Coordinates of C-alpha atoms in Angstrom, one line a residue:
Chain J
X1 CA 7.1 16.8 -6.4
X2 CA 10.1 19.4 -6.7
X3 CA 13.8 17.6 -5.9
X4 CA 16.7 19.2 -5.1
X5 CA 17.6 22.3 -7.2
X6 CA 13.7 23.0 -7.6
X7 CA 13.8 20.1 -10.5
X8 CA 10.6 18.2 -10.6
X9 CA 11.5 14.0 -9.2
X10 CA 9.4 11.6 -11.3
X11 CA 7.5 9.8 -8.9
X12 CA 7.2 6.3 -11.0
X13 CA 9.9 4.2 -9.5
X14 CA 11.0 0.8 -9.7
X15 CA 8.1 -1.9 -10.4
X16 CA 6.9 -3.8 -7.1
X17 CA 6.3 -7.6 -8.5
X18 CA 3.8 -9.5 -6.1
X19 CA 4.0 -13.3 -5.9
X20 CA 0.8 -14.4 -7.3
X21 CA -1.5 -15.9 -4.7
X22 CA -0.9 -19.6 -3.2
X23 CA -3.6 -21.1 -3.5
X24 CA -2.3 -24.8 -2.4
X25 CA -4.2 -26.1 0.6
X26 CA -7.7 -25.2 -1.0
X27 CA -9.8 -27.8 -2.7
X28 CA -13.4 -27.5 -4.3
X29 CA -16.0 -29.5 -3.1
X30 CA -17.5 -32.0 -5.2
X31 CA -20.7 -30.1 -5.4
X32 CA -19.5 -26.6 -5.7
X33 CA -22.6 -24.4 -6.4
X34 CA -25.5 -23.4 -3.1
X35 CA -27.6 -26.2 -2.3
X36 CA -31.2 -26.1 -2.9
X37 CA -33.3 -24.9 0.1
X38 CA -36.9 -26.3 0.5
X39 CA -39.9 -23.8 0.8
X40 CA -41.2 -26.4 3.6
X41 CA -39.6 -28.4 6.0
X42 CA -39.8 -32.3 5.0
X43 CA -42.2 -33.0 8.4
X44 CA -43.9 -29.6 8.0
X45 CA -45.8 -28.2 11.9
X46 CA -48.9 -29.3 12.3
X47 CA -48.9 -27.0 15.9
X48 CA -48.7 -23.2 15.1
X49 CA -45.8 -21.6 16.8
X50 CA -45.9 -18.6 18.9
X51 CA -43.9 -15.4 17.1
X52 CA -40.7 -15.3 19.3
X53 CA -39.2 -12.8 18.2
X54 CA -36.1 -12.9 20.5
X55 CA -34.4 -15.0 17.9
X56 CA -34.0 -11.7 15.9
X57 CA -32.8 -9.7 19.0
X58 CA -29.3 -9.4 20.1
X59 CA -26.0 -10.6 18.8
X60 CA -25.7 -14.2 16.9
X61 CA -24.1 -16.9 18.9
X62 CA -23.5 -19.5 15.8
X63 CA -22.2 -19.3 12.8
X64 CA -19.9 -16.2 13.5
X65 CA -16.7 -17.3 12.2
X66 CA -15.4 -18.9 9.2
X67 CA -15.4 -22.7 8.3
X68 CA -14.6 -23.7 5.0
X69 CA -14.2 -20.6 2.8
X70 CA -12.5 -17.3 2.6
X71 CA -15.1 -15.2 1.8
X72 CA -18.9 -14.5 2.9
X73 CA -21.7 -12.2 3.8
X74 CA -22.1 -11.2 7.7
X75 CA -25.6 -10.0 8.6
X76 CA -25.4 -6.8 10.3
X77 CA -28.8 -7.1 11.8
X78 CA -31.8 -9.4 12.5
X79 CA -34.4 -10.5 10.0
X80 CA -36.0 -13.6 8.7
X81 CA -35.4 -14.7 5.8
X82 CA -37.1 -16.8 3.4
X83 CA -37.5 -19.0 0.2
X84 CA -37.9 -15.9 -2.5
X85 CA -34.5 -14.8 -0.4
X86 CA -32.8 -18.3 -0.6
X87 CA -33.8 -18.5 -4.2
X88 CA -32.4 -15.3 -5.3
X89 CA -28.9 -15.6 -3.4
X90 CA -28.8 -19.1 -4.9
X91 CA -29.5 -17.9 -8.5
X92 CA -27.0 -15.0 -8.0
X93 CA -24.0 -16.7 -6.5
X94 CA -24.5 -19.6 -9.2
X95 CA -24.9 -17.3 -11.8
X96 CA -21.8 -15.3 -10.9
X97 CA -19.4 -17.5 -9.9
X98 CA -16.9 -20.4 -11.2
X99 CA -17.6 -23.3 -10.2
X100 CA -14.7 -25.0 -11.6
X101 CA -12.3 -22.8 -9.0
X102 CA -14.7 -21.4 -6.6
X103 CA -17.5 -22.9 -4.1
X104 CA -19.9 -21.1 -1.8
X105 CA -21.7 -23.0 1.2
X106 CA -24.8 -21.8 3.0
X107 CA -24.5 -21.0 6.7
X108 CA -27.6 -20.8 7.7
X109 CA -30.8 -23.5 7.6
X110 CA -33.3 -24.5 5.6
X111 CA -36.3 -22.0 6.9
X112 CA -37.6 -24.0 9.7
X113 CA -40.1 -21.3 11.4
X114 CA -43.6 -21.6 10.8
X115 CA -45.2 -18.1 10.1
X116 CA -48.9 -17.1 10.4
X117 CA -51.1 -15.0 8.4
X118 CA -54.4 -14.1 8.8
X119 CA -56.6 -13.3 5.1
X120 CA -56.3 -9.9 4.1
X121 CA -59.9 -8.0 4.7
X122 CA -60.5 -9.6 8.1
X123 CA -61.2 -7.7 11.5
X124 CA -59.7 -9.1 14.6
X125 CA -60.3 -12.0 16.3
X126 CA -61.0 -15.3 14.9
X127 CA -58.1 -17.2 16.5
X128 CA -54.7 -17.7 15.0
X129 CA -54.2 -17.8 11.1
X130 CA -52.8 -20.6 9.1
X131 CA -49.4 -21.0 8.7
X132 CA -48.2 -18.7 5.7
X133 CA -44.6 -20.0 5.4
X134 CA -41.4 -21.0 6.8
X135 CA -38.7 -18.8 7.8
X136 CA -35.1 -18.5 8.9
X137 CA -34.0 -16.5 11.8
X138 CA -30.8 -14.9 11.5
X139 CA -29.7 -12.5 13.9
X140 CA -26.6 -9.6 13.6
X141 CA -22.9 -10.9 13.6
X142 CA -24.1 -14.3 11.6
X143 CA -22.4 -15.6 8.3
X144 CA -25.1 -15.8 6.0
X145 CA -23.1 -17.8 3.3
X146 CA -19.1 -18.7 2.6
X147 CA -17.6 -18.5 -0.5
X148 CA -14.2 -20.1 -1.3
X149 CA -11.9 -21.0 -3.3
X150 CA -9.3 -20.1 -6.5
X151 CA -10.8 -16.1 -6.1
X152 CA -9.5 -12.9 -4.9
X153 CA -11.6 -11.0 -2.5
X154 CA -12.0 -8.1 -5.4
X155 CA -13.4 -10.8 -7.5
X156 CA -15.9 -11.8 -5.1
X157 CA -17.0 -8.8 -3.9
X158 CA -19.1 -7.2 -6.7
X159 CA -21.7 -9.7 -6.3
X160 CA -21.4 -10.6 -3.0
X161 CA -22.7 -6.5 -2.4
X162 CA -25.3 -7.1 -4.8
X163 CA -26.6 -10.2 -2.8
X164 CA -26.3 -8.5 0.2
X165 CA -28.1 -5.7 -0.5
X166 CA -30.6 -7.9 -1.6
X167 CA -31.4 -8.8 1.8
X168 CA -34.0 -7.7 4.3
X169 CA -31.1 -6.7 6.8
X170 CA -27.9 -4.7 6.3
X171 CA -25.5 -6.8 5.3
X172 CA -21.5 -6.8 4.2
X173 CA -19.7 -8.6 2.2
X174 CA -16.7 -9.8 4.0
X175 CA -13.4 -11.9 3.9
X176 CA -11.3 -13.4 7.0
X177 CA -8.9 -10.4 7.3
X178 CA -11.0 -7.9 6.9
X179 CA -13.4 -9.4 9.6
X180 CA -10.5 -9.6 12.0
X181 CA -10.2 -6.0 11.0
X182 CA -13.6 -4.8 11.8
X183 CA -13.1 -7.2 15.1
X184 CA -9.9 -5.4 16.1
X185 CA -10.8 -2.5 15.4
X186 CA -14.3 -2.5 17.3
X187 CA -11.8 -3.8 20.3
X188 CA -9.9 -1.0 19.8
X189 CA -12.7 1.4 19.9
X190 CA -14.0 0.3 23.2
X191 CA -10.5 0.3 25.3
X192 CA -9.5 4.2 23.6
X193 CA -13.0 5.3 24.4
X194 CA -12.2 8.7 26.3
X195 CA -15.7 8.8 28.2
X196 CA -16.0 7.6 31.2
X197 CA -19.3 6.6 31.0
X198 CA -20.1 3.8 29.5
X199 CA -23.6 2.3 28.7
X200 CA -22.4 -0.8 30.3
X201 CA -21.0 0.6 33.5
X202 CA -24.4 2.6 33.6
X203 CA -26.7 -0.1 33.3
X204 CA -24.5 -2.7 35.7
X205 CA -24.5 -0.1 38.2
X206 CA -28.5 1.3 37.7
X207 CA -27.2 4.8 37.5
X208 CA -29.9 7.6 38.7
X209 CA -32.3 4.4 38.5
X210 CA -32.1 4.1 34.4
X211 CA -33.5 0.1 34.6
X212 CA -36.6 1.6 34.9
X213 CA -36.4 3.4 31.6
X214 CA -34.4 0.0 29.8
X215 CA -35.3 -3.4 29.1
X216 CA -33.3 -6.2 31.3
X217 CA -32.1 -7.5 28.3
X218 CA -29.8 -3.8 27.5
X219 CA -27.6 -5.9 30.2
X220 CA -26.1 -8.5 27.5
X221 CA -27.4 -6.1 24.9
X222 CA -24.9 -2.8 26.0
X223 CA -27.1 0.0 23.7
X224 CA -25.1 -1.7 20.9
X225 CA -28.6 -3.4 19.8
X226 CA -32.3 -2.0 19.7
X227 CA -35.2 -4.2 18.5
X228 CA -33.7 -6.1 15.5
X229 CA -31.0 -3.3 14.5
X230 CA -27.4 -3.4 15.4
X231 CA -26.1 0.2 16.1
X232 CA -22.4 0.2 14.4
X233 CA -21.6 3.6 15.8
X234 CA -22.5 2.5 19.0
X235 CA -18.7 1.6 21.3
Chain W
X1 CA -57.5 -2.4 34.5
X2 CA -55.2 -3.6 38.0
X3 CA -54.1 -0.4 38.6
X4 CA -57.7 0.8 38.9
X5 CA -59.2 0.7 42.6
X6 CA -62.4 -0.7 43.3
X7 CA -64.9 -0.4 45.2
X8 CA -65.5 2.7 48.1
X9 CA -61.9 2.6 49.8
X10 CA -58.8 3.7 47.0
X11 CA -56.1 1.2 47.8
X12 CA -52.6 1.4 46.1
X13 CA -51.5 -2.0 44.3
X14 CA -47.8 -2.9 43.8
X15 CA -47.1 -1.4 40.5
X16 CA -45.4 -3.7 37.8
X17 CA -44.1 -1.6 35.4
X18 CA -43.3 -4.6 33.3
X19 CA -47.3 -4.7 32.9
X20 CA -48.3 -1.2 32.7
X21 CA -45.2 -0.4 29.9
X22 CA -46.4 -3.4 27.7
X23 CA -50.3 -1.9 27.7
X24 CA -49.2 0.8 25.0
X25 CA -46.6 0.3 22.9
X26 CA -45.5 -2.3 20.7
X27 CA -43.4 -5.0 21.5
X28 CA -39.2 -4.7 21.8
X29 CA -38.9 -6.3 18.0
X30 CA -40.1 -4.4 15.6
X31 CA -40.1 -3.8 12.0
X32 CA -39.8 -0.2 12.4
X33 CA -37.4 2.1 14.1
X34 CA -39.0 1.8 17.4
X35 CA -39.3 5.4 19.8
X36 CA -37.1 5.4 22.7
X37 CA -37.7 6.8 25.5
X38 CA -36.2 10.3 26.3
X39 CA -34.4 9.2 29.4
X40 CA -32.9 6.5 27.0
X41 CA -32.3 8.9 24.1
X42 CA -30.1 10.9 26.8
X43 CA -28.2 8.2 27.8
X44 CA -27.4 7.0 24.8
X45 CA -26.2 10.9 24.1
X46 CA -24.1 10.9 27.2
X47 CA -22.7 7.6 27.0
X48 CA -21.3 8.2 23.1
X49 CA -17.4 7.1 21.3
X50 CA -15.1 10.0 22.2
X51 CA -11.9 9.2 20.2
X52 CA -8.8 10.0 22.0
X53 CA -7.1 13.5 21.0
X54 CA -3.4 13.3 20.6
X55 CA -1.6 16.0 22.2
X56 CA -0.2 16.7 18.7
X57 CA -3.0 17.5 15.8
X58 CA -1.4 14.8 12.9
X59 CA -1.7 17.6 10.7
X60 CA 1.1 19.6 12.3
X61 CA 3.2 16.7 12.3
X62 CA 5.7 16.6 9.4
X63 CA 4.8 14.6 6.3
X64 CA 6.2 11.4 5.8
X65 CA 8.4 11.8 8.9
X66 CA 9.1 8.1 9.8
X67 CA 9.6 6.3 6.5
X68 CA 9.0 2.6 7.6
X69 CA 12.0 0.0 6.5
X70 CA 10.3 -1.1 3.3
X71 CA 10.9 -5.0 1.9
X72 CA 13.9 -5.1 0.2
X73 CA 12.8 -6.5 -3.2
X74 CA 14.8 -9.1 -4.6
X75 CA 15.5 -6.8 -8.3
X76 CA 15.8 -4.3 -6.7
X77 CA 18.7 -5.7 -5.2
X78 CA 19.8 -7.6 -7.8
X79 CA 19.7 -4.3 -10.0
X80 CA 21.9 -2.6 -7.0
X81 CA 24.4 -5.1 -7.6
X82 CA 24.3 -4.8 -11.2
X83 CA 25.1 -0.7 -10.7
X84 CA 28.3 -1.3 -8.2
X85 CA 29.9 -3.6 -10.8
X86 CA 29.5 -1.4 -13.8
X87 CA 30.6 1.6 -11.4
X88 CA 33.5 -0.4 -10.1
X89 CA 35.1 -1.6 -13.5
X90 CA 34.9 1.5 -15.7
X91 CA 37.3 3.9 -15.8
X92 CA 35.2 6.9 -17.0
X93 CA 31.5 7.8 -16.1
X94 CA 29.8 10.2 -17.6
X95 CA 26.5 11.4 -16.7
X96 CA 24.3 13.1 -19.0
X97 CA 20.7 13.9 -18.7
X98 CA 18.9 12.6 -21.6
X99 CA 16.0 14.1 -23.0
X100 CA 13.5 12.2 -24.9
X101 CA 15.0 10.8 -28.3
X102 CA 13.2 8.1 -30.9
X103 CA 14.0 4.4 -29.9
X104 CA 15.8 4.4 -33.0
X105 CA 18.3 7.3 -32.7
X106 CA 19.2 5.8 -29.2
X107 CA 20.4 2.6 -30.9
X108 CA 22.4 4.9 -33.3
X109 CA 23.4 6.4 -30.6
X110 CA 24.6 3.5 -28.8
X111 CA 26.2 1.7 -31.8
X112 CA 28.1 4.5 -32.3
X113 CA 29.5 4.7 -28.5
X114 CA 29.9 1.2 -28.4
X115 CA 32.3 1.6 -31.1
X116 CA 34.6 3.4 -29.0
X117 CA 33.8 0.8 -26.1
X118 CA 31.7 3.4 -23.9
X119 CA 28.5 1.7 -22.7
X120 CA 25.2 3.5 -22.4
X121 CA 23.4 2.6 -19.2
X122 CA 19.8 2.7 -18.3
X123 CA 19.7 2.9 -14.2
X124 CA 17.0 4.2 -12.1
X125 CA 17.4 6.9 -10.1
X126 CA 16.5 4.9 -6.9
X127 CA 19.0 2.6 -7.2
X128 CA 21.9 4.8 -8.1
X129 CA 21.4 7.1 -5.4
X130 CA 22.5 4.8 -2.4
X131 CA 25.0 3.3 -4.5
X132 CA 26.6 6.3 -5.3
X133 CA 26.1 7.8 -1.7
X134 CA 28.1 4.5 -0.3
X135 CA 31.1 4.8 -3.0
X136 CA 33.4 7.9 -3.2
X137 CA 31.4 9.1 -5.9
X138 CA 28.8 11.0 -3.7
X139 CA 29.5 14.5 -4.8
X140 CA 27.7 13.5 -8.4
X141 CA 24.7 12.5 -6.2
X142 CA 23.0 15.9 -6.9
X143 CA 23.3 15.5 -11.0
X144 CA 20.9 12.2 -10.4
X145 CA 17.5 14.2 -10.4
X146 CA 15.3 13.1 -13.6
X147 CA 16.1 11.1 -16.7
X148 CA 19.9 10.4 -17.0
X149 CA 22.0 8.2 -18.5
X150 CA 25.5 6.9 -17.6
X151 CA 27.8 6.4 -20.1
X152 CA 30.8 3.8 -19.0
X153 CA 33.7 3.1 -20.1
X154 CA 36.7 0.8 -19.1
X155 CA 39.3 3.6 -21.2
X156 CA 39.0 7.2 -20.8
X157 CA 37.9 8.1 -24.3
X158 CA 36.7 11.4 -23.7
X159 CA 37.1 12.8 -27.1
X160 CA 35.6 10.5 -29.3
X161 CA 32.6 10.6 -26.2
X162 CA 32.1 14.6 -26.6
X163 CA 32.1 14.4 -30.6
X164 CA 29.7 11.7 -30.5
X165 CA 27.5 13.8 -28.1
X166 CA 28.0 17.0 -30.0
X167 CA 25.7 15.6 -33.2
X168 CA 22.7 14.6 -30.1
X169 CA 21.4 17.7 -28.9
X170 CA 19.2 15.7 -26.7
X171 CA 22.1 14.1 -24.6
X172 CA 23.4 16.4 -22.4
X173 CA 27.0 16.1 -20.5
X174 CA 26.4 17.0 -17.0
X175 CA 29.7 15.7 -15.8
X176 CA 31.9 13.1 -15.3
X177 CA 34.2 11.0 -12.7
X178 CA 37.9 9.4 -14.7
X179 CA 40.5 7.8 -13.3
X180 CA 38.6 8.5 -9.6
X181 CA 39.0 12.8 -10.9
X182 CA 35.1 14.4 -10.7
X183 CA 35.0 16.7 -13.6
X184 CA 32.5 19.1 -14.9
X185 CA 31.9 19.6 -18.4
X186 CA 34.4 22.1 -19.0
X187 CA 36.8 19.8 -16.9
X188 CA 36.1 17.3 -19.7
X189 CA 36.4 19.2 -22.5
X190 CA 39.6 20.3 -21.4
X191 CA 40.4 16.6 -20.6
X192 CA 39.6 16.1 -24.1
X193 CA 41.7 18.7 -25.6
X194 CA 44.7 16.9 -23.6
X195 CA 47.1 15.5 -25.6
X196 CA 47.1 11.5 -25.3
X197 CA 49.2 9.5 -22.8
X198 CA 51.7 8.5 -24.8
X199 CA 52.6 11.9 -26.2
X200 CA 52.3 13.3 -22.2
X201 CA 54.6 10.7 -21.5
X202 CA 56.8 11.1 -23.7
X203 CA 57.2 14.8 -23.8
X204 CA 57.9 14.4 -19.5
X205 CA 60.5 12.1 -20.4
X206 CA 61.9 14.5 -22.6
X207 CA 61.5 17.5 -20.5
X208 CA 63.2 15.5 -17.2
X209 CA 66.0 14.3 -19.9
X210 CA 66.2 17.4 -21.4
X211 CA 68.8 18.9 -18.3
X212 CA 70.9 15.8 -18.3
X213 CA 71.4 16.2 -22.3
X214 CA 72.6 19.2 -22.0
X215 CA 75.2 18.9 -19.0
X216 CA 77.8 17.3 -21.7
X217 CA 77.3 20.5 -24.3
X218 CA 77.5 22.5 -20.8
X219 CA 80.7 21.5 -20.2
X220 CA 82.1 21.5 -23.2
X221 CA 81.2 24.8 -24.0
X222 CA 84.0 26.9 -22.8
X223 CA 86.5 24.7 -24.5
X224 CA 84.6 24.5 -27.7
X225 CA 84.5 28.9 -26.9
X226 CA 88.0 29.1 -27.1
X227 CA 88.7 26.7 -30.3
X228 CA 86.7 28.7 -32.1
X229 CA 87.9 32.0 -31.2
X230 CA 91.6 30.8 -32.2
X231 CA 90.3 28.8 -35.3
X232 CA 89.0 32.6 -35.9
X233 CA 92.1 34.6 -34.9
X234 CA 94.6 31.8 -36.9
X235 CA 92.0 32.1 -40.3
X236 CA 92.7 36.0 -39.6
X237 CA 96.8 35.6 -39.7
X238 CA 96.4 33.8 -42.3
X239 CA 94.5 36.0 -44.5
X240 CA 96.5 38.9 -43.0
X241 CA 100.1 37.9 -42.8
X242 CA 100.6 34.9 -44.7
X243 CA 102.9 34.1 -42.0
X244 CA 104.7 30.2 -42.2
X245 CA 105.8 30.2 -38.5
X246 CA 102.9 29.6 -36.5
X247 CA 101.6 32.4 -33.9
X248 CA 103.7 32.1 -30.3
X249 CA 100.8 31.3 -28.3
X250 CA 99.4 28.4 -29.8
X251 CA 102.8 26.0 -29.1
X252 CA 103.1 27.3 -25.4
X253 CA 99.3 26.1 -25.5
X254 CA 100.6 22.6 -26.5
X255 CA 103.0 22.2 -24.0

């Protein structure tokens, strides 16, 4: 960069010392590393349940924020997941981290859905197959896992992408601020939105008779979700 | 298979278009990237983010045009503080730009400055220039671009300073402020060639004394005239004449 008199300025200036990171209200659980999740439920269903698949759909009502850690992975879309999933995430996270100065804590359950399967080779009919195994629901906006601690977020990170892309849904890694962020920033989208239409203000109002063409759930839904995805782009 | 009329007579059922959608299709959750329907597909189109346009593009605003009030930092400051005190108690500063030289020939260097009690200071240009813009020492501002280095001292030594700098090519003298004068180089070279204080001093002193010296020889100058000229005319009459009675004019001169 040219200074006055055409004279190049030296853009190295004085050295910016950051406080190190206080990390004084944070302790580590006794038990630090991910529990270990059970293929089966202890009382496993005798009754085989129907496939309900709404408990994919739409946005996640639990688990959304953060508890005890600072760090985490937030699903961004529906999908089931189940013991080879659990396994691996536990494997990773305990092979990657410290757990002398960092903890991680699962947020979602043991797999509690039965899931049927009928034998491969088979034409249709026959009734209802046996159950093949237990599943998790976990629906978009959902913390899948924390992770705490004596860590940075740029620590954390690097396996916490490998994890999530792991997954059988698209998933972030995440930390507090930077979820505010996203939240904020999705808030901000919606009120500086220059159209004025709006999916929303469509559907409420059954513009040039468009329920016909949508489900009666794209009321709570908004054209932000279809099936089990969660459109980002989407205001 | 409700839709379907039976029998002779056609007769139009309520249609449920909850029923008849679900006959083809799959169901709302699926694995795959379910088709939507066109009339969806549109709205979806229609109803899209626009991002608001401000009425000026950002890239015909100026760069960096509002600088926001960074965090003082705590060195920085106590670096600031460190400049106004060296700046205040020295009675010469010299600035000099200072090219890059061996960590060993700037200890020469300094050991041989230090001799004649001029300091060599290290001070970054971003904490120089608002300290010099507050004091009165703001037209030196524009020599602060680059690698410099001040040279301070409490005793305007300018001399032993320039012979110093002569033997490092690398350290140049840009210019300097003493006694609250801003000089150039040429302003302290002849500063150097000055004779010293005491000599100035003493040379005024003579100068001033020099008319009141002479105010007694002044004055004493037309008498002192005329004794010679008749110490000259008697040593004539006396070479001349030989005379014993003494010339007329020098007795009426005693009355």
């Amino acid at each position: 960069p040219a200074g006055p008199g055409g004279v190049a300025v030296p853009r190295a200036g004085l050295k910016k010392l950051a406080l190190p990171p206080d990390y004084s209200g944070i302790t580590i659980p006794e038990k630090p590393k991910l529990k270990f999740m059970d293929k089966v439920p202890a009382v496993p269903k005798v009754r085989r349940e129907p496939r309900r698949l709404r408990d994919i759909r739409g946005p996640s009502q639990e688990a959304t924020d953060f508890t005890q850690g600072q760090y985490g992975i937030l699903a961004l879309g529906g999908g089931y997941l189940h013991w080879g999933h659990f396994e691996m995430i536990r494997l990773t996270i305990g092979r990657s981290m410290d757990p002398k100065s960092m903890f991680a804590v699962w947020r979602v359950p043991a797999p509690y859905k039965s899931v049927t399967r009928k034998s491969l080779g088979h034409r249709m009919g026959g009734g209802k197959g046996p159950i093949d195994r237990y599943v998790t629901a976990v629906k978009s906006g959902r913390l899948v896992l924390e992770v705490g601690g004596r860590c940075q977020f740029g620590e954390v990170r690097p396996f916490l992408a490998r994890v999530a892309q792991k997954l059988p849904f698209p998933a972030v890694p995440v930390s507090r601020e930077s979820l505010q962020e996203m939240r904020r920033e999705e808030e901000e989208k919606r009120l500086n939105n220059q159209n004025p239409w709006t999916f929303e203000r469509v559907v409420t109002s059954n513009m040039l008779g468009m329920r016909k063409y949508l489900s009666p759930y794209d009321l709570q839904l908004k054209g932000r979700y279809w099936g089990k995805f969660f459109l980002k782009h989407r205001v | 298979m409700a839709a379907l009329g039976g029998g002779g007579t056609r007769w139009r059922r309520a249609w449920l278009p909850a029923l008849q959608l679900l006959r083809r299709g799959s169901k709302a959750v699926t694995r795959h990237w379910k088709a939507m329907h066109l009339q969806r597909q549109k709205l979806l189109a229609l109803t899209e983010f626009l991002p608001p346009r401000p009425p000026v593009p950002p890239r015909c605003r100026p760069r960096h045009a509002t600088e926001e009030p960074r965090q003082e930092d705590g060195y920085a400051r106590v670096l600031r503080r460190q400049a106004e005190e060296c700046l205040r108690g020295s009675r010469m500063v010299a600035v000099c730009q200072f090219n890059s030289l061996p960590d060993e020939d700037v200890a020469t260097l300094r050991h041989f400055l230090r001799k004649h009690n001029i300091h060599l200071k290290f001070i970054l240009n971003e904490i120089i220039r608002p300290v010099l813009a507050q004091s009165e020492l703001r037209s030196l501002l524009p020599l602060f671009v680059c690698r410099n280095v001040l040279l301070v001292s409490p005793e305007a030594r300018a001399r032993e300073m320039l012979r110093v700098l002569k033997g490092v090519p690398q350290v140049v003298l840009l210019g300097a402020c003493i006694d609250g004068t801003i000089l150039s180089r040429q302003g302290v070279e002849n500063f150097a060639r000055l004779p010293s204080l005491e000599v100035s001093q003493g040379q005024t002193v003579a100068a001033l004394s020099l008319l009141s010296s002479q105010t007694s020889s002044l004055l004493q100058r037309g008498p002192a005239h005329l004794t010679a000229l008749l110490d000259e005319h008697i040593r004539r009459l006396r070479d001349t004449g030989g005379a014993t009675e003494p010339p007329p004019g020098r007795s009426s001169g005693n009355h």
